[in-house]
Structures are given as structure tokens and as C-alpha cells.
Amino acid sequence: MRAQGMQYGNTADFATEYIRRHEALIAPNTRDAELGMVIQRARGTRLWDSTGKEYIDFDGSVAVAGIGHKHPRVAEAIAQLFDPALDTIDFVEATGRHYCFDITLAGKRIEVSEAALAETLIPCVFNGAVNDFCVIPTITGKLAVDGATALTLKMRPEKTHYIAFEKAFHGRLGFAGEYTRSKPIQKKDYPNSGITVHHLPFPQTEEDLKRGLELLNYIPLDRVNAVIYETVQGEGGINKVSFPRMQALLSALTAGARERILVIADEIQSGLGRTGKWFAFQHGPIEPDIVLVGKSLGGGLPVSAIVFKKDMFFAHSVRGILERGWFSGTFPGYPLGSAAALAVLGVIKEEKLVERAEEMGTKLATALGHFDGNTSNGALCRQKGLGLMQGLEFRKHDSIPDPKRRNTVLMALKNAKPLGILTLGAGIDALNPTIRFLPPLTVSREEIGYLETTLAWALTKN
């Protein structure tokens, strides 16, 4: 219980007391007690802590707040599902019952159903007739990765080998954990899930491609089911793929296997407009068979989806292979999540946030590019990224990775006045320590300008 007399907000003591309670009651996770802060309010691009200090959310809560925190359209959708005066549904379990009902958003009647969500999402992902594709609704990125893997195994159970990439992050535990190769803590003490994953260098340079092609000689290519990749690796350090080199690698894989190897694009962090396209893979010529969507899709609620081409089933029908019950759970496709996702997709379209992300992404890249090669106080920085998915990597003059400087700058940005700036670390400390910038797509020119000014100050800190 809260200590007697301890009031919410406006005291540093509250944060200290709450963190003490949290550490006593909640098992260790990724929340950081050393930050010494408790967030109490959020709206748009801003967050406020228990002392009342205001921050610009430049990590977008790890890309979840794509359209900003507490967007009125999402709030309107959610409220209608819980309004006892309306003929709507708050929840219906997913193991047998369909649902379909209407709500009103911005004066328009909107159908809430899994089918309506699929009909709205598919054209954002793929070109072609909607009925040529299929959607599996679920609730987290990790479950989307696991579901996509299970999908490929249902189709070709004899092929249990997969290709993933160094520095990749696709989730923790299960199949997703097998693909991840970012930090030791994400792999430590977990048994194998039953598939064999081969990690290749992420193809950015000619050397990466050369090593990757050499490593193919050690892989039983006729047993490879699929390749999974991020167009821009987020957790791995904002590493952007080279499309020609990825194409060359995929061509070599297909030639070696002598049949189609499926391609899974993990767009959970990079999708839904973040890079200036609906999905980051759309910047290049590689069209995947399966696309994973998540994070910002629910506007703050847990919603994800697997979107796939029906033709990957070759001569078989989807329902001939995927029998009822092969993939399910209590919450996948739940009404509240579907309503929120439909609201999010509507906002992205109506507010032209994909186009805005392209424009603001150029401004953010330019702002961070001013520090490219910066040597202030010993820091050597390198800007990288795509759209509103940007990074700043830290090294010393001798090119040795400098995670200490990265962490100092992160803390200085948080402590800045009058507005703090919240960002995230990324990359591997021993290889590419990076600050990750994933602001809401609604970020303003003024906020990017404030980041640039504040970052220049933060780089002078020891």
C-alpha cells in the first residue's frame, strides 16, 4: 500500500516511494529504477512525471504512440464500446463467436469487426485484390512473429530451418526469441523452441553480403522455410538494410534451395507510416510474403496482425491447411482492439501522417546530421535511419564504441530544462551504441528544433 500521507504527484519523494513499492512487488523487467521517474500523464507528443515536469516523447513509447498519446479518435472509439447506453460490445471471447457492430467516429458510421479491420489494413500493406490476402489478428509483436512461424510450419512442416540476421530483435521467448540476436539477456537460459535458426550478417555493406553468401555454404538450404528480417533494425541500432544486397542474398538462397523460400518482413516497429511509407519494405523492390504489424496499430492498446499472401499456399486453399483452432487465444481479434486499430488507420489516412512522417523525417535526419562526425567533448557521432526512425551512434576518436558517452547524453536529454527529452538506447554496447529516435508521427518542426538545440548542449556534458 502507499505510505500514509503520500500524495500522488508534485513530489520527488512520491517517485522514490513508488519505485520502492514496485521493486518489492514486481519481478524484474525492463523498467529502470535508476531513472528515478514515474510518468503520470500523457497527451500528443508530451509526457509528465510525478513532479509535474514535462517531456517530449522522442521514442514514442517505443513506437507505440505513432499517432500520439491519447488521440481523441481512439478515445472516442474505446468509449463507445463501454457506453451502457449504446448497442456495442465490450468483449466477446474468440473461441467460437463472431462479432460485428457499428460505432460513430467523427460523425461517420464505422463497422467494427475483424473482417472490417482486414479490409482496411490489407490495402495499406499490399497492392492487389483484398481477397488475395489474409489476416491473422493477434495482440503483441512477439505473438505475431510466433504466429507467422507457425503459419510457415503448417504449410511446410518438413522445413524447420530459418534465416534471421545479426543484431535482429523479434521478441523474447519462443520462436521470436530464436530469431533475436541483439543482447545476451534476451537469449540467456532459454531452451531451443524446436526450429533451427541461422543468423547471417545484416546486409548493409559489400563485406556483409560477402560473408552472408559464404555462410550459406554451411546451411541445408533445401530445409529452409523462411527468411525473417527488419527493413530497419530498431533494437539492433537503427540499421537500414541495403535493398540490392538483401535481394542478392535472397536470390542466392532461392537458387540454393531450388524452390521458393518465404520472406517475412517484421514491420512491427517500422510500419504504419513511420519511415515515410506505410511500411518500410515499400521503399525497395522486395515484396514479402508475410508482413508483421504491431505497436502503433492499437493506438496504445495491444493489437498486432499477420498479413500474408494466399498464394504462398501454392495449390492448397488456406482453409484446407489452417484448420479451425490452429491459432487462437482469449484476446486476439478482440472488439476493443479492432475498434482502436480502425480508428488509428483512419487517423493516419485522414491526417496524412505517412506524408507528414516523410517530411518530418527529413527534418529530423537533417537535425541529427548536424552532429555527424561531431567531436564535442570526445564524442564521435554518426547519424543513420529512415524517416522518423532515426539513430545517433557514438564512438571514440579511434572508432571504439562509446556506450558511456551515449548513456551520458541520454540522461542529459532527460534532465534538460525547460522540457526534458525522452529517448531510448539501442544497439549493442560493444559494437554500435546508439540513441534511438522514434517520435510520434505528429511531432512538430519546433519540437525537432528543440531536440537539435538540446542535443548540442547534451553533447558537452561529461
Short mmCIF file of C-alpha atoms in Angstrom, two decimals:
data_model
loop_
_atom_site.label_atom_id
_atom_site.label_comp_id
_atom_site.label_asym_id
_atom_site.label_seq_id
_atom_site.Cartn_x
_atom_site.Cartn_y
_atom_site.Cartn_z
CA MET A 1 0.00 0.00 0.00
CA ARG A 2 1.04 3.63 -0.40
CA ALA A 3 2.72 5.08 2.65
CA GLN A 4 0.22 7.00 4.76
CA GLY A 5 0.11 10.65 3.77
CA MET A 6 1.96 10.03 0.49
CA GLN A 7 0.15 12.01 -2.22
CA TYR A 8 0.22 11.44 -5.95
CA GLY A 9 2.20 13.98 -7.95
CA ASN A 10 4.34 17.05 -7.43
CA THR A 11 6.99 15.47 -5.21
CA ALA A 12 10.26 13.69 -5.88
CA ASP A 13 9.51 11.63 -2.78
CA PHE A 14 6.49 10.10 -4.49
CA ALA A 15 8.66 8.66 -7.28
CA THR A 16 11.14 7.26 -4.76
CA GLU A 17 8.36 5.68 -2.71
CA TYR A 18 6.56 4.25 -5.73
CA ILE A 19 9.73 2.73 -7.20
CA ARG A 20 10.45 1.13 -3.82
CA ARG A 21 6.97 -0.46 -3.84
CA HIS A 22 7.38 -1.56 -7.44
CA GLU A 23 10.73 -3.24 -6.77
CA ALA A 24 9.25 -5.07 -3.77
CA LEU A 25 6.19 -6.37 -5.64
CA ILE A 26 7.02 -6.65 -9.34
CA ALA A 27 9.55 -9.11 -10.75
CA PRO A 28 12.47 -7.53 -12.65
CA ASN A 29 11.66 -6.44 -16.17
CA THR A 30 12.94 -3.60 -18.36
CA ARG A 31 11.73 -0.70 -16.19
CA ASP A 32 14.71 1.29 -14.92
CA ALA A 33 14.75 2.36 -11.27
CA GLU A 34 17.85 4.47 -11.89
CA LEU A 35 15.84 6.91 -13.98
CA GLY A 36 14.04 7.89 -10.77
CA MET A 37 10.88 8.95 -12.56
CA VAL A 38 7.21 7.95 -12.60
CA ILE A 39 5.09 9.05 -15.58
CA GLN A 40 1.59 10.20 -14.65
CA ARG A 41 0.15 11.97 -17.71
CA ALA A 42 0.40 11.75 -21.48
CA ARG A 43 -1.08 13.64 -24.41
CA GLY A 44 0.05 14.02 -28.00
CA THR A 45 3.85 14.15 -28.09
CA ARG A 46 4.17 15.02 -24.38
CA LEU A 47 4.56 13.18 -21.08
CA TRP A 48 4.55 14.47 -17.49
CA ASP A 49 6.13 12.87 -14.45
CA SER A 50 5.06 12.88 -10.81
CA THR A 51 6.87 16.19 -10.15
CA GLY A 52 4.94 17.85 -12.97
CA LYS A 53 7.98 18.04 -15.26
CA GLU A 54 7.10 17.92 -18.95
CA TYR A 55 8.91 15.84 -21.57
CA ILE A 56 8.81 15.47 -25.33
CA ASP A 57 8.40 11.77 -26.08
CA PHE A 58 11.06 11.27 -28.75
CA ASP A 59 10.88 7.49 -28.50
CA GLY A 60 7.09 7.41 -28.94
CA SER A 61 6.93 4.81 -26.16
CA VAL A 62 8.99 2.54 -28.42
CA ALA A 63 6.92 3.48 -31.49
CA VAL A 64 3.57 2.62 -29.85
CA ALA A 65 2.41 6.25 -29.85
CA GLY A 66 2.53 6.54 -33.63
CA ILE A 67 -0.41 8.96 -33.81
CA GLY A 68 0.44 10.46 -30.42
CA HIS A 69 -0.74 9.65 -26.93
CA LYS A 70 -4.48 9.61 -26.20
CA HIS A 71 -5.59 10.58 -29.66
CA PRO A 72 -9.21 11.83 -29.44
CA ARG A 73 -10.37 9.47 -32.21
CA VAL A 74 -9.06 6.39 -30.41
CA ALA A 75 -10.52 7.61 -27.12
CA GLU A 76 -13.88 8.14 -28.86
CA ALA A 77 -13.84 4.60 -30.26
CA ILE A 78 -12.95 2.98 -26.96
CA ALA A 79 -15.52 5.00 -25.01
CA GLN A 80 -18.36 3.81 -27.24
CA LEU A 81 -17.63 0.16 -26.54
CA PHE A 82 -18.08 0.76 -22.83
CA ASP A 83 -21.04 3.13 -23.03
CA PRO A 84 -24.02 1.27 -21.49
CA ALA A 85 -26.40 3.48 -23.47
CA LEU A 86 -25.10 2.18 -26.81
CA ASP A 87 -25.67 -1.13 -28.60
CA THR A 88 -22.00 -2.09 -28.71
CA ILE A 89 -19.85 -4.90 -27.33
CA ASP A 90 -17.08 -4.57 -24.78
CA PHE A 91 -15.71 -8.10 -25.21
CA VAL A 92 -16.62 -11.43 -26.75
CA GLU A 93 -14.38 -14.46 -26.44
CA ALA A 94 -12.63 -15.56 -29.59
CA THR A 95 -13.05 -19.34 -29.44
CA GLY A 96 -16.40 -19.53 -31.18
CA ARG A 97 -18.34 -16.29 -31.61
CA HIS A 98 -18.18 -13.69 -34.34
CA TYR A 99 -18.96 -10.02 -33.71
CA CYS A 100 -19.95 -7.13 -35.97
CA PHE A 101 -21.43 -3.79 -34.91
CA ASP A 102 -21.20 -0.08 -35.71
CA ILE A 103 -19.80 2.91 -33.87
CA THR A 104 -19.64 6.58 -34.82
CA LEU A 105 -16.27 8.24 -35.32
CA ALA A 106 -16.02 11.90 -36.32
CA GLY A 107 -19.67 11.76 -37.36
CA LYS A 108 -19.24 8.67 -39.59
CA ARG A 109 -20.61 5.19 -39.01
CA ILE A 110 -17.78 2.66 -38.80
CA GLU A 111 -18.19 -1.10 -38.77
CA VAL A 112 -16.21 -2.81 -36.01
CA SER A 113 -15.33 -6.38 -36.93
CA GLU A 114 -12.29 -8.48 -37.75
CA ALA A 115 -13.29 -8.50 -41.42
CA ALA A 116 -13.56 -4.70 -41.49
CA LEU A 117 -10.10 -4.42 -39.93
CA ALA A 118 -8.66 -6.78 -42.55
CA GLU A 119 -10.36 -4.89 -45.40
CA THR A 120 -8.88 -1.63 -44.08
CA LEU A 121 -5.37 -2.91 -43.30
CA ILE A 122 -4.61 -5.08 -46.35
CA PRO A 123 -4.57 -2.23 -48.94
CA CYS A 124 -2.06 -0.38 -46.75
CA VAL A 125 0.29 -3.38 -46.91
CA PHE A 126 -0.11 -4.94 -50.36
CA ASN A 127 -1.27 -3.95 -53.82
CA GLY A 128 -3.90 -6.18 -55.39
CA ALA A 129 -7.35 -7.52 -54.66
CA VAL A 130 -8.11 -7.69 -50.95
CA ASN A 131 -9.30 -11.28 -51.27
CA ASP A 132 -5.83 -12.37 -52.42
CA PHE A 133 -4.57 -11.82 -48.89
CA CYS A 134 -5.42 -12.95 -45.40
CA VAL A 135 -5.01 -11.50 -41.89
CA ILE A 136 -4.39 -13.22 -38.56
CA PRO A 137 -5.28 -10.79 -35.75
CA THR A 138 -3.30 -11.08 -32.53
CA ILE A 139 -2.15 -8.84 -29.67
CA THR A 140 1.64 -8.47 -29.43
CA GLY A 141 4.62 -8.31 -31.73
CA LYS A 142 6.07 -11.47 -30.25
CA LEU A 143 2.83 -13.37 -30.89
CA ALA A 144 2.79 -12.07 -34.46
CA VAL A 145 6.30 -13.44 -35.01
CA ASP A 146 5.37 -16.77 -33.40
CA GLY A 147 2.15 -16.95 -35.40
CA ALA A 148 3.94 -16.24 -38.68
CA THR A 149 6.43 -19.02 -37.91
CA ALA A 150 3.63 -21.43 -37.04
CA LEU A 151 1.94 -20.45 -40.31
CA THR A 152 5.00 -21.41 -42.35
CA LEU A 153 5.38 -24.68 -40.41
CA LYS A 154 1.74 -25.59 -41.05
CA MET A 155 2.39 -25.18 -44.74
CA ARG A 156 5.77 -26.95 -44.87
CA PRO A 157 6.30 -28.90 -41.62
CA GLU A 158 9.34 -30.70 -43.00
CA LYS A 159 11.23 -27.39 -43.35
CA THR A 160 12.33 -26.38 -39.86
CA HIS A 161 15.32 -24.17 -40.70
CA TYR A 162 15.03 -20.37 -40.82
CA ILE A 163 17.28 -17.44 -41.70
CA ALA A 164 17.50 -14.36 -39.46
CA PHE A 165 20.14 -11.67 -39.02
CA GLU A 166 22.77 -10.43 -36.62
CA LYS A 167 21.59 -7.57 -34.34
CA ALA A 168 17.95 -8.58 -35.01
CA PHE A 169 15.22 -8.21 -32.41
CA HIS A 170 11.93 -10.03 -32.99
CA GLY A 171 10.83 -10.59 -29.38
CA ARG A 172 11.65 -12.69 -26.36
CA LEU A 173 10.91 -16.40 -25.82
CA GLY A 174 9.54 -18.98 -28.25
CA PHE A 175 10.16 -18.74 -31.97
CA ALA A 176 10.60 -14.95 -31.67
CA GLY A 177 13.40 -15.43 -29.16
CA GLU A 178 15.17 -17.81 -31.55
CA TYR A 179 15.33 -15.11 -34.24
CA THR A 180 16.54 -12.39 -31.86
CA ARG A 181 20.27 -11.71 -31.75
CA SER A 182 20.64 -8.36 -30.07
CA LYS A 183 21.60 -8.74 -26.39
CA PRO A 184 22.69 -11.79 -24.34
CA ILE A 185 20.00 -11.20 -21.70
CA GLN A 186 17.36 -11.79 -24.39
CA LYS A 187 18.74 -15.31 -25.02
CA LYS A 188 20.18 -16.36 -21.67
CA ASP A 189 18.83 -19.54 -20.00
CA TYR A 190 16.08 -20.25 -22.56
CA PRO A 191 15.87 -23.66 -24.28
CA ASN A 192 15.53 -24.11 -28.02
CA SER A 193 11.98 -23.81 -29.36
CA GLY A 194 12.33 -26.64 -31.89
CA ILE A 195 13.34 -24.72 -35.01
CA THR A 196 16.89 -24.14 -36.25
CA VAL A 197 17.78 -20.50 -36.90
CA HIS A 198 20.86 -19.48 -38.88
CA HIS A 199 21.96 -15.86 -38.32
CA LEU A 200 23.63 -14.06 -41.21
CA PRO A 201 25.28 -10.61 -41.27
CA PHE A 202 22.62 -7.93 -41.84
CA PRO A 203 23.30 -6.91 -45.47
CA GLN A 204 24.31 -3.26 -45.31
CA THR A 205 27.80 -3.40 -46.85
CA GLU A 206 29.55 -5.47 -49.51
CA GLU A 207 31.51 -7.19 -46.74
CA ASP A 208 28.21 -8.16 -45.02
CA LEU A 209 26.93 -9.64 -48.28
CA LYS A 210 30.19 -11.49 -48.97
CA ARG A 211 30.19 -13.08 -45.51
CA GLY A 212 26.49 -13.92 -45.78
CA LEU A 213 26.96 -15.67 -49.13
CA GLU A 214 29.87 -17.65 -47.70
CA LEU A 215 27.81 -18.76 -44.70
CA LEU A 216 25.10 -20.13 -46.99
CA ASN A 217 27.51 -22.97 -47.76
CA TYR A 218 27.04 -24.26 -44.20
CA ILE A 219 23.23 -24.23 -44.25
CA PRO A 220 20.98 -27.02 -45.58
CA LEU A 221 19.14 -24.69 -47.92
CA ASP A 222 16.64 -27.35 -49.00
CA ARG A 223 15.37 -27.36 -45.42
CA VAL A 224 14.99 -23.57 -45.10
CA ASN A 225 11.36 -22.49 -44.76
CA ALA A 226 11.60 -18.70 -44.49
CA VAL A 227 13.74 -15.61 -44.00
CA ILE A 228 12.71 -13.02 -41.42
CA TYR A 229 14.15 -9.50 -41.39
CA GLU A 230 13.56 -5.91 -40.32
CA THR A 231 13.98 -3.32 -43.08
CA VAL A 232 15.31 -1.02 -40.36
CA GLN A 233 16.59 -2.79 -37.28
CA GLY A 234 15.31 -0.87 -34.25
CA GLU A 235 16.64 -2.51 -31.10
CA GLY A 236 19.73 -3.52 -33.06
CA GLY A 237 20.80 0.09 -33.54
CA ILE A 238 18.72 1.71 -36.35
CA ASN A 239 20.45 -0.27 -39.09
CA LYS A 240 18.92 0.23 -42.54
CA VAL A 241 19.05 -2.66 -44.99
CA SER A 242 20.67 -2.34 -48.39
CA PHE A 243 17.88 -3.47 -50.72
CA PRO A 244 20.21 -4.56 -53.57
CA ARG A 245 22.32 -6.62 -51.16
CA MET A 246 19.29 -8.20 -49.50
CA GLN A 247 17.95 -9.01 -52.97
CA ALA A 248 21.26 -10.67 -53.89
CA LEU A 249 21.18 -12.72 -50.69
CA LEU A 250 17.57 -13.81 -51.25
CA SER A 251 18.35 -14.77 -54.84
CA ALA A 252 21.25 -16.93 -53.68
CA LEU A 253 19.04 -18.56 -51.07
CA THR A 254 16.35 -19.39 -53.62
CA ALA A 255 18.89 -20.72 -56.12
CA GLY A 256 20.46 -22.93 -53.47
CA ALA A 257 17.11 -24.23 -52.22
CA ARG A 258 15.79 -24.68 -55.78
CA GLU A 259 12.34 -23.62 -54.63
CA ARG A 260 10.56 -20.69 -53.05
CA ILE A 261 11.78 -19.53 -49.66
CA LEU A 262 9.21 -17.38 -47.90
CA VAL A 263 10.06 -13.84 -46.85
CA ILE A 264 8.73 -12.41 -43.57
CA ALA A 265 9.03 -8.64 -43.09
CA ASP A 266 8.91 -7.65 -39.42
CA GLU A 267 7.37 -4.17 -39.65
CA ILE A 268 6.24 -4.07 -36.03
CA GLN A 269 8.41 -1.06 -35.18
CA SER A 270 8.98 0.41 -38.64
CA GLY A 271 5.46 0.13 -40.06
CA LEU A 272 2.32 2.27 -40.22
CA GLY A 273 3.92 5.36 -41.72
CA ARG A 274 6.99 5.68 -39.53
CA THR A 275 9.53 5.71 -42.36
CA GLY A 276 7.53 7.87 -44.77
CA LYS A 277 5.83 4.88 -46.42
CA TRP A 278 3.02 2.80 -44.96
CA PHE A 279 5.63 0.08 -44.44
CA ALA A 280 9.41 0.32 -44.67
CA PHE A 281 9.74 -2.53 -47.18
CA GLN A 282 7.81 -0.33 -49.65
CA HIS A 283 10.94 1.83 -50.05
CA GLY A 284 12.52 -1.01 -52.07
CA PRO A 285 11.75 -3.74 -54.60
CA ILE A 286 11.44 -6.69 -52.20
CA GLU A 287 7.82 -7.69 -51.64
CA PRO A 288 7.49 -10.09 -48.71
CA ASP A 289 5.06 -12.99 -48.43
CA ILE A 290 4.19 -12.17 -44.82
CA VAL A 291 4.16 -8.77 -43.11
CA LEU A 292 4.00 -8.33 -39.34
CA VAL A 293 2.23 -5.27 -37.95
CA GLY A 294 2.01 -4.10 -34.34
CA LYS A 295 2.98 -1.46 -31.78
CA SER A 296 1.18 1.68 -33.04
CA LEU A 297 -1.66 -0.32 -34.64
CA GLY A 298 -3.68 -0.26 -31.41
CA GLY A 299 -3.11 3.40 -30.54
CA GLY A 300 -1.99 2.36 -27.06
CA LEU A 301 -3.89 -0.93 -26.84
CA PRO A 302 -2.20 -4.30 -27.55
CA VAL A 303 -3.04 -5.10 -31.17
CA SER A 304 -0.94 -6.79 -33.83
CA ALA A 305 -1.55 -8.61 -37.08
CA ILE A 306 -0.03 -11.06 -39.52
CA VAL A 307 -0.85 -10.17 -43.14
CA PHE A 308 0.03 -12.79 -45.74
CA LYS A 309 -0.40 -13.70 -49.38
CA LYS A 310 -2.74 -16.59 -50.04
CA ASP A 311 -0.59 -17.69 -52.98
CA MET A 312 2.14 -18.83 -50.56
CA PHE A 313 -0.07 -21.87 -50.04
CA PHE A 314 0.56 -22.80 -53.69
CA ALA A 315 -2.23 -25.12 -54.93
CA HIS A 316 -3.78 -25.54 -51.50
CA SER A 317 -6.55 -23.41 -50.05
CA VAL A 318 -5.86 -21.52 -46.85
CA ARG A 319 -8.69 -23.28 -45.05
CA GLY A 320 -7.50 -26.62 -46.37
CA ILE A 321 -4.31 -26.29 -44.32
CA LEU A 322 -5.27 -23.99 -41.44
CA GLU A 323 -7.97 -25.90 -39.61
CA ARG A 324 -10.15 -24.20 -37.01
CA GLY A 325 -8.26 -23.84 -33.73
CA TRP A 326 -4.72 -23.96 -35.16
CA PHE A 327 -4.05 -20.46 -33.79
CA SER A 328 -6.17 -18.73 -31.19
CA GLY A 329 -6.29 -17.22 -27.72
CA THR A 330 -8.56 -15.26 -25.43
CA PHE A 331 -7.76 -11.81 -26.83
CA PRO A 332 -6.61 -11.97 -30.50
CA GLY A 333 -9.11 -10.04 -32.61
CA TYR A 334 -10.93 -8.64 -29.57
CA PRO A 335 -13.53 -5.91 -30.28
CA LEU A 336 -11.79 -3.15 -28.32
CA GLY A 337 -8.54 -3.74 -30.20
CA SER A 338 -10.29 -3.84 -33.57
CA ALA A 339 -12.11 -0.57 -32.84
CA ALA A 340 -8.87 1.11 -31.77
CA ALA A 341 -6.96 -0.18 -34.82
CA LEU A 342 -9.69 1.01 -37.20
CA ALA A 343 -9.53 4.43 -35.54
CA VAL A 344 -5.72 4.52 -35.87
CA LEU A 345 -5.77 3.60 -39.55
CA GLY A 346 -8.43 6.25 -40.17
CA VAL A 347 -6.36 8.92 -38.42
CA ILE A 348 -3.21 8.05 -40.38
CA LYS A 349 -5.12 8.42 -43.65
CA GLU A 350 -7.18 11.50 -42.81
CA GLU A 351 -4.34 13.44 -41.17
CA LYS A 352 -1.92 12.35 -43.95
CA LEU A 353 0.56 11.13 -41.36
CA VAL A 354 2.52 8.98 -43.82
CA GLU A 355 3.28 12.09 -45.86
CA ARG A 356 3.96 14.05 -42.68
CA ALA A 357 6.39 11.37 -41.48
CA GLU A 358 8.31 11.69 -44.73
CA GLU A 359 8.55 15.48 -44.31
CA MET A 360 9.34 15.46 -40.59
CA GLY A 361 11.68 12.51 -41.07
CA THR A 362 13.77 14.58 -43.47
CA LYS A 363 13.90 17.39 -40.90
CA LEU A 364 14.85 15.01 -38.09
CA ALA A 365 17.57 13.39 -40.21
CA THR A 366 18.91 16.84 -41.11
CA ALA A 367 18.90 17.94 -37.46
CA LEU A 368 20.75 14.81 -36.33
CA GLY A 369 23.01 15.01 -39.38
CA HIS A 370 24.42 18.26 -38.00
CA PHE A 371 26.13 16.11 -35.36
CA ASP A 372 27.50 13.59 -37.87
CA GLY A 373 31.22 13.42 -37.13
CA ASN A 374 30.72 15.71 -34.12
CA THR A 375 33.76 15.68 -31.86
CA SER A 376 32.39 17.78 -28.98
CA ASN A 377 33.94 16.60 -25.74
CA GLY A 378 35.34 13.46 -27.32
CA ALA A 379 32.13 12.14 -28.88
CA LEU A 380 32.20 10.94 -32.47
CA CYS A 381 28.62 10.65 -33.74
CA ARG A 382 27.07 9.02 -36.80
CA GLN A 383 23.53 9.76 -37.92
CA LYS A 384 21.53 6.95 -39.54
CA GLY A 385 17.95 5.93 -40.18
CA LEU A 386 14.90 6.30 -42.38
CA GLY A 387 12.01 8.75 -41.93
CA LEU A 388 11.00 9.16 -38.29
CA MET A 389 13.09 6.14 -37.32
CA GLN A 390 16.47 7.72 -36.67
CA GLY A 391 19.58 6.95 -34.66
CA LEU A 392 22.79 8.60 -33.48
CA GLU A 393 25.68 6.20 -32.92
CA PHE A 394 28.53 7.02 -30.51
CA ARG A 395 32.21 6.21 -30.90
CA LYS A 396 35.53 7.49 -29.69
CA HIS A 397 38.13 9.06 -32.00
CA ASP A 398 39.76 5.67 -32.54
CA SER A 399 36.37 4.26 -33.63
CA ILE A 400 35.97 2.26 -30.42
CA PRO A 401 32.25 2.09 -29.44
CA ASP A 402 31.42 4.58 -26.67
CA PRO A 403 28.33 3.41 -24.72
CA LYS A 404 29.30 5.57 -21.74
CA ARG A 405 29.01 8.75 -23.82
CA ARG A 406 25.71 7.50 -25.26
CA ASN A 407 24.33 6.93 -21.76
CA THR A 408 25.54 10.34 -20.56
CA VAL A 409 23.74 12.05 -23.43
CA LEU A 410 20.56 10.04 -22.79
CA MET A 411 20.49 11.21 -19.17
CA ALA A 412 21.30 14.81 -20.09
CA LEU A 413 18.40 14.89 -22.55
CA LYS A 414 16.06 13.54 -19.86
CA ASN A 415 17.22 16.19 -17.36
CA ALA A 416 17.10 19.09 -19.82
CA LYS A 417 15.09 22.23 -19.00
CA PRO A 418 12.52 23.59 -19.54
CA LEU A 419 11.47 20.38 -21.33
CA GLY A 420 13.08 17.01 -20.86
CA ILE A 421 13.53 14.75 -23.88
CA LEU A 422 12.86 11.04 -23.54
CA THR A 423 14.66 8.74 -25.95
CA LEU A 424 15.97 5.18 -25.89
CA GLY A 425 19.26 3.43 -26.19
CA ALA A 426 19.70 0.88 -28.97
CA GLY A 427 22.42 -1.25 -30.47
CA ILE A 428 24.99 -3.45 -28.78
CA ASP A 429 27.35 -1.64 -26.40
CA ALA A 430 30.45 -3.40 -27.72
CA LEU A 431 29.54 -2.79 -31.37
CA ASN A 432 27.22 0.14 -32.10
CA PRO A 433 25.86 2.05 -29.05
CA THR A 434 23.07 4.23 -30.39
CA ILE A 435 20.34 6.63 -29.30
CA ARG A 436 17.05 5.77 -30.96
CA PHE A 437 14.57 8.49 -32.00
CA LEU A 438 11.01 7.28 -32.74
CA PRO A 439 8.75 10.28 -32.10
CA PRO A 440 5.02 10.24 -32.82
CA LEU A 441 4.26 11.00 -36.47
CA THR A 442 2.63 14.19 -35.20
CA VAL A 443 5.97 15.64 -34.00
CA SER A 444 6.36 19.31 -34.92
CA ARG A 445 9.18 21.29 -36.55
CA GLU A 446 9.53 23.23 -33.32
CA GLU A 447 9.99 20.03 -31.30
CA ILE A 448 12.65 18.79 -33.71
CA GLY A 449 14.36 22.19 -33.44
CA TYR A 450 14.28 21.95 -29.64
CA LEU A 451 15.81 18.47 -29.84
CA GLU A 452 18.65 19.77 -32.01
CA THR A 453 19.41 22.63 -29.62
CA THR A 454 19.20 20.42 -26.56
CA LEU A 455 21.31 17.70 -28.12
CA ALA A 456 24.06 20.22 -28.89
CA TRP A 457 24.06 21.11 -25.17
CA ALA A 458 23.89 17.47 -24.03
CA LEU A 459 26.95 16.54 -26.08
CA THR A 460 29.05 18.91 -23.98
CA LYS A 461 28.25 17.00 -20.77
CA ASN A 462 30.77 14.67 -19.15
#
